[in-house]
Tab-separated table of C-alpha atoms in Angstrom:
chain	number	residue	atom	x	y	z
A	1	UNK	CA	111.749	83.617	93.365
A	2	UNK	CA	114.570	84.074	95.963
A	3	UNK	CA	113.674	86.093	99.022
A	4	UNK	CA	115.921	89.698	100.025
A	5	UNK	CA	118.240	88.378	102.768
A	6	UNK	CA	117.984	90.629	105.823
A	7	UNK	CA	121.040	90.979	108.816
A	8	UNK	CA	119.510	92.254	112.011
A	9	UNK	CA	121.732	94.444	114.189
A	10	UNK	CA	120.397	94.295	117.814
A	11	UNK	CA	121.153	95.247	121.206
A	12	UNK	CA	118.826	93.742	123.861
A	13	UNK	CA	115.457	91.771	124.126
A	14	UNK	CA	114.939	92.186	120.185
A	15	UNK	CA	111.636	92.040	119.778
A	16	UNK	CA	111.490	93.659	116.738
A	17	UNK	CA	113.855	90.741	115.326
A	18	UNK	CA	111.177	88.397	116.634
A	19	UNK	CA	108.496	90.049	114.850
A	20	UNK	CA	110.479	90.125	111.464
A	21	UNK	CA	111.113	86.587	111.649
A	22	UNK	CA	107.861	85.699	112.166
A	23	UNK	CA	106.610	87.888	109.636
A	24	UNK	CA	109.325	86.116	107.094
A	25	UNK	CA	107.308	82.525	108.328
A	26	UNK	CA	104.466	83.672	106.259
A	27	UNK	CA	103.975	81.641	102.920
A	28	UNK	CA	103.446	85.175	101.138
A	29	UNK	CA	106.456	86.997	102.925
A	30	UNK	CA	109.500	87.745	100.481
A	31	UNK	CA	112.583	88.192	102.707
A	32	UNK	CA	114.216	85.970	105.348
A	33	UNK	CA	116.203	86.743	108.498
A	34	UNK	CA	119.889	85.625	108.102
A	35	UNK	CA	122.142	87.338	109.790
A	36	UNK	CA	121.900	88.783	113.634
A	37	UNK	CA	125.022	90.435	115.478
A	38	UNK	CA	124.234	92.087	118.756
A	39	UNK	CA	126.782	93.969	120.894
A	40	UNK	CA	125.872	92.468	124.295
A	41	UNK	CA	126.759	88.674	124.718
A	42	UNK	CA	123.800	87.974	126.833
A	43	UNK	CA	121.207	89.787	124.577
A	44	UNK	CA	117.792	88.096	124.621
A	45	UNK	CA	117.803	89.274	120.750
A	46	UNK	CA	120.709	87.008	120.104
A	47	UNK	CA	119.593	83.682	121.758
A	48	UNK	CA	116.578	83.926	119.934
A	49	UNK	CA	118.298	83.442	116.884
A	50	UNK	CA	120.647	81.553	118.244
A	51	UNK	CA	117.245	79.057	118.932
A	52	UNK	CA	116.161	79.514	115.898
A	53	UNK	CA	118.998	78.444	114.372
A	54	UNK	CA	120.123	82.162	112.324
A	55	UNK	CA	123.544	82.323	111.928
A	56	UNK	CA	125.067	84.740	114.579
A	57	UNK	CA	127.294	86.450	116.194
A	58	UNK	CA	128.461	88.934	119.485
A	59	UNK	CA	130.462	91.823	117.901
A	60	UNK	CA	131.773	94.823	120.263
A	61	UNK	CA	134.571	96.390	121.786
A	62	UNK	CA	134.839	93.557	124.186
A	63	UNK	CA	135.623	91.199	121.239
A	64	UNK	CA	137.641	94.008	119.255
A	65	UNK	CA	138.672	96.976	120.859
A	66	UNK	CA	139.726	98.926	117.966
A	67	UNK	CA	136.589	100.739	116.162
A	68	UNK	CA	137.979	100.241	112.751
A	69	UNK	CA	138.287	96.428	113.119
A	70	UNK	CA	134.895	96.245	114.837
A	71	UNK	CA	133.733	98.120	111.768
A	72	UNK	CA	135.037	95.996	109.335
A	73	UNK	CA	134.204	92.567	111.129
A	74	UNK	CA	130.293	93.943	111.514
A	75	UNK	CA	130.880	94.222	107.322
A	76	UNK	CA	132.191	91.015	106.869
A	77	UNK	CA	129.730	89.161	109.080
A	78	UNK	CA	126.761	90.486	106.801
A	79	UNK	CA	128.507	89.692	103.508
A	80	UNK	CA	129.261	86.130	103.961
A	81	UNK	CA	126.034	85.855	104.351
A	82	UNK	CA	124.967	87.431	101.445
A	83	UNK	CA	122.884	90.358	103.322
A	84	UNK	CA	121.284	92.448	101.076
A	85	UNK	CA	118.980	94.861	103.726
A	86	UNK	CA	120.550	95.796	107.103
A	87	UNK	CA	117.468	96.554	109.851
A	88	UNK	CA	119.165	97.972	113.244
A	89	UNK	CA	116.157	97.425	116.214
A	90	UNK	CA	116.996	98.864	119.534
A	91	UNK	CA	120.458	98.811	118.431
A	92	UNK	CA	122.230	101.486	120.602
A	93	UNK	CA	126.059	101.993	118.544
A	94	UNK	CA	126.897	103.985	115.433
A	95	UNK	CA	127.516	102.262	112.110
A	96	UNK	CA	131.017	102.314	111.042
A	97	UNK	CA	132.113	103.968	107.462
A	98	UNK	CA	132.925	100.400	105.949
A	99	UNK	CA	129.473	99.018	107.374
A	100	UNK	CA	127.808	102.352	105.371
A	101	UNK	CA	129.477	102.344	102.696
A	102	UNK	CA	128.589	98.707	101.873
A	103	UNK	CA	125.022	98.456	102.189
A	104	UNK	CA	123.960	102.560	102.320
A	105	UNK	CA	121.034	103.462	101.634
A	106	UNK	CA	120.175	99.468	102.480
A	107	UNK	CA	120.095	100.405	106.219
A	108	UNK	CA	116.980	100.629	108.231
A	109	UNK	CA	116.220	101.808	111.798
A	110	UNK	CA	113.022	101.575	113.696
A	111	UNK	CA	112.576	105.140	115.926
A	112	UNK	CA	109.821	105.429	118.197
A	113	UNK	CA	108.443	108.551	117.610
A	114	UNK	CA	107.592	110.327	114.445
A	115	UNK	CA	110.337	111.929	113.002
A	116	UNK	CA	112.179	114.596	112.341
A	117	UNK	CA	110.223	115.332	115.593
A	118	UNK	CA	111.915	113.596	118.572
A	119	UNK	CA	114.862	112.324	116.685
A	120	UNK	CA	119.054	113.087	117.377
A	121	UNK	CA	121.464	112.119	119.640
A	122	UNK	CA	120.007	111.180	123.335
A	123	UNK	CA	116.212	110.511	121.608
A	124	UNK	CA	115.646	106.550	122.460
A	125	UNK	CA	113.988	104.700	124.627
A	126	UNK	CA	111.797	106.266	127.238
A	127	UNK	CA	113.677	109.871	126.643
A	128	UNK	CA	111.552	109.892	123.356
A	129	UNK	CA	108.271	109.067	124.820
A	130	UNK	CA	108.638	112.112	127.724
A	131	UNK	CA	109.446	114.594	124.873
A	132	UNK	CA	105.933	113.415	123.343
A	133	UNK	CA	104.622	114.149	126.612
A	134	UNK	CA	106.002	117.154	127.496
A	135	UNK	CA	105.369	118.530	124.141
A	136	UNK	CA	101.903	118.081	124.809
A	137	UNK	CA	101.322	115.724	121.143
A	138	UNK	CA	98.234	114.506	120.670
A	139	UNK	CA	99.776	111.413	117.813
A	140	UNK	CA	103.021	109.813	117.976
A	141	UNK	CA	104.026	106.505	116.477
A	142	UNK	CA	107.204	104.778	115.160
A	143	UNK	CA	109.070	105.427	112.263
A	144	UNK	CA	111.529	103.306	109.828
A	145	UNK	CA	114.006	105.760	108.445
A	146	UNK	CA	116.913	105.038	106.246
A	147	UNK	CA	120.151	105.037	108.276
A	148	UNK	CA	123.355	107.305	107.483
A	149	UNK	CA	126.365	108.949	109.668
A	150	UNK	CA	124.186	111.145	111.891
A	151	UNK	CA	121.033	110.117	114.438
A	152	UNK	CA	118.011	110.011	112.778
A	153	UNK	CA	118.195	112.140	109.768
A	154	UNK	CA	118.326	109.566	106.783
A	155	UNK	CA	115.198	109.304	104.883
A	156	UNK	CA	111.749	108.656	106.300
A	157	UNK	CA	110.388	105.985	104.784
A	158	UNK	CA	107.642	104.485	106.514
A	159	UNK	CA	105.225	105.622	109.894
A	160	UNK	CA	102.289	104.369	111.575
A	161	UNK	CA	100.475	107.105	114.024
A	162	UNK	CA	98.980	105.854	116.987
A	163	UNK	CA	97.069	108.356	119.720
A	164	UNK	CA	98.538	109.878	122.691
A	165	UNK	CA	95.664	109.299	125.548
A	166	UNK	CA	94.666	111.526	128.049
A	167	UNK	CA	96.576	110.174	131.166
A	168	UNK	CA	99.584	108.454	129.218
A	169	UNK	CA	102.482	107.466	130.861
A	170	UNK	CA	105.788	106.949	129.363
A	171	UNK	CA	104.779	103.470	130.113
A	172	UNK	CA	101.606	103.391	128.425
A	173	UNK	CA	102.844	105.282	125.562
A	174	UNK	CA	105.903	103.535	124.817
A	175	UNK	CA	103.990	100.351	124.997
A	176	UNK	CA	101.134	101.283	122.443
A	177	UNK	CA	104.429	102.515	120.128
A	178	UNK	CA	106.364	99.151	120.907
A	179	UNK	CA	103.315	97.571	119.645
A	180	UNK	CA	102.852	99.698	116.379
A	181	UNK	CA	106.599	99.256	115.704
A	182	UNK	CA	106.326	95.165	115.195
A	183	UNK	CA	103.819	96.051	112.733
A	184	UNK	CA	105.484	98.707	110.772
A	185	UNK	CA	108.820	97.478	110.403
A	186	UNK	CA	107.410	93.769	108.567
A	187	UNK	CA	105.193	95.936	106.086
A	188	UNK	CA	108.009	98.228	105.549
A	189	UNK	CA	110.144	95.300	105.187
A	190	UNK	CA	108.341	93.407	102.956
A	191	UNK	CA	107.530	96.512	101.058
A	192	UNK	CA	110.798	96.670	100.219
A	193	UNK	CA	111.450	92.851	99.489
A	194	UNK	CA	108.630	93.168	96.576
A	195	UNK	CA	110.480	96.214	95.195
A	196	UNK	CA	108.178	98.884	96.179
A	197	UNK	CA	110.413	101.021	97.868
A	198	UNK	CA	107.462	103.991	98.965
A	199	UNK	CA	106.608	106.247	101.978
A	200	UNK	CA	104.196	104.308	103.590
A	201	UNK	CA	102.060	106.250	106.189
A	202	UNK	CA	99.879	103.012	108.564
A	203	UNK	CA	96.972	105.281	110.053
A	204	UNK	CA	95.561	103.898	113.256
């Protein structure tokens, strides 16, 4: 049985790549890692693959300047290689139309918090985790959404709460959600690969 090809669109460290691949290492795992483009040349994401010999490659608007071009090249990189589920981790650039229109609703992103709480435009990284704190939540988590032309408002798809302590720190926190996110996005993944497409809700 042939395993669903996945393209990985990241930005920095890419940890999230490095737990999908080694999630796809598993005898029992049904997808593969294929294709990983990262806008920053000296990502940590993209060496990995580069080590682990995944075809790759550094697309941005330092190697084309015009967004339309960038667009299409991002497109073409994934279908030569036969991509058939697009997973953006930590990657911090709008999809282009071309890009969407190929492979929507076969886009994922990983958010770290539970949406629609948390989500939009200016919600990553650490500015997430202080919302959860300043909101006072007692559960936050990451979630896998399907990915479309705004921030955070495709289709929910998959969660996994984890607590909010007493004494959290957006260090703290965003480490316990880091760590929940590497085993979401695999399960959701895989979920996926075996044609089970379903909310899946990972309690703690």
């Amino acid at each position: 049985m042939s395993k669903l090809r996945v393209g990985v669109l990241v930005s920095h460290n890419g940890s999230n790549l490095r737990a999908l691949h080694r999630a796809a290492a598993d005898p029992a795992a049904r997808f593969e890692v294929v294709a990983v483009i990262s806008n920053n040349s000296g990502s940590p994401g993209l060496a990995y693959a580069r080590e682990n010999q995944i075809a790759t490659r550094h697309l941005s608007g330092m190697t084309h300047p015009d967004s339309d071009q960038l667009d299409d090249t991002i497109r073409a990189m994934f279908v030569e290689h036969s991509v058939e589920l697009v997973v953006t981790v930590g990657y911090m650039k709008k999809l282009g139309p071309r890009t969407l229109k190929e492979f929507a609703p076969k886009i994922l992103n990983v958010h770290p918090a539970l949406l629609p709480r948390f989500g939009g435009l200016g919600m990553h990284g650490n500015h997430v985790h202080q919302a959860v704190l300043d909101a006072g939540d007692t559960v936050s988590g990451p979630s896998v959404h399907v990915v479309d032309d705004e921030y955070d408002t495709g289709e929910v798809i998959g969660q996994l709460e984890v607590p909010v302590l007493a004494g959290d720190t957006v260090d703290t926190l965003a480490a316990r959600v880091h760590t929940a996110e590497h085993t979401l996005l695999p399960l959701v993944v895989q979920q996926i690969a075996t044609g089970q497409r379903l909310y899946l809700n990972v309690q703690p």
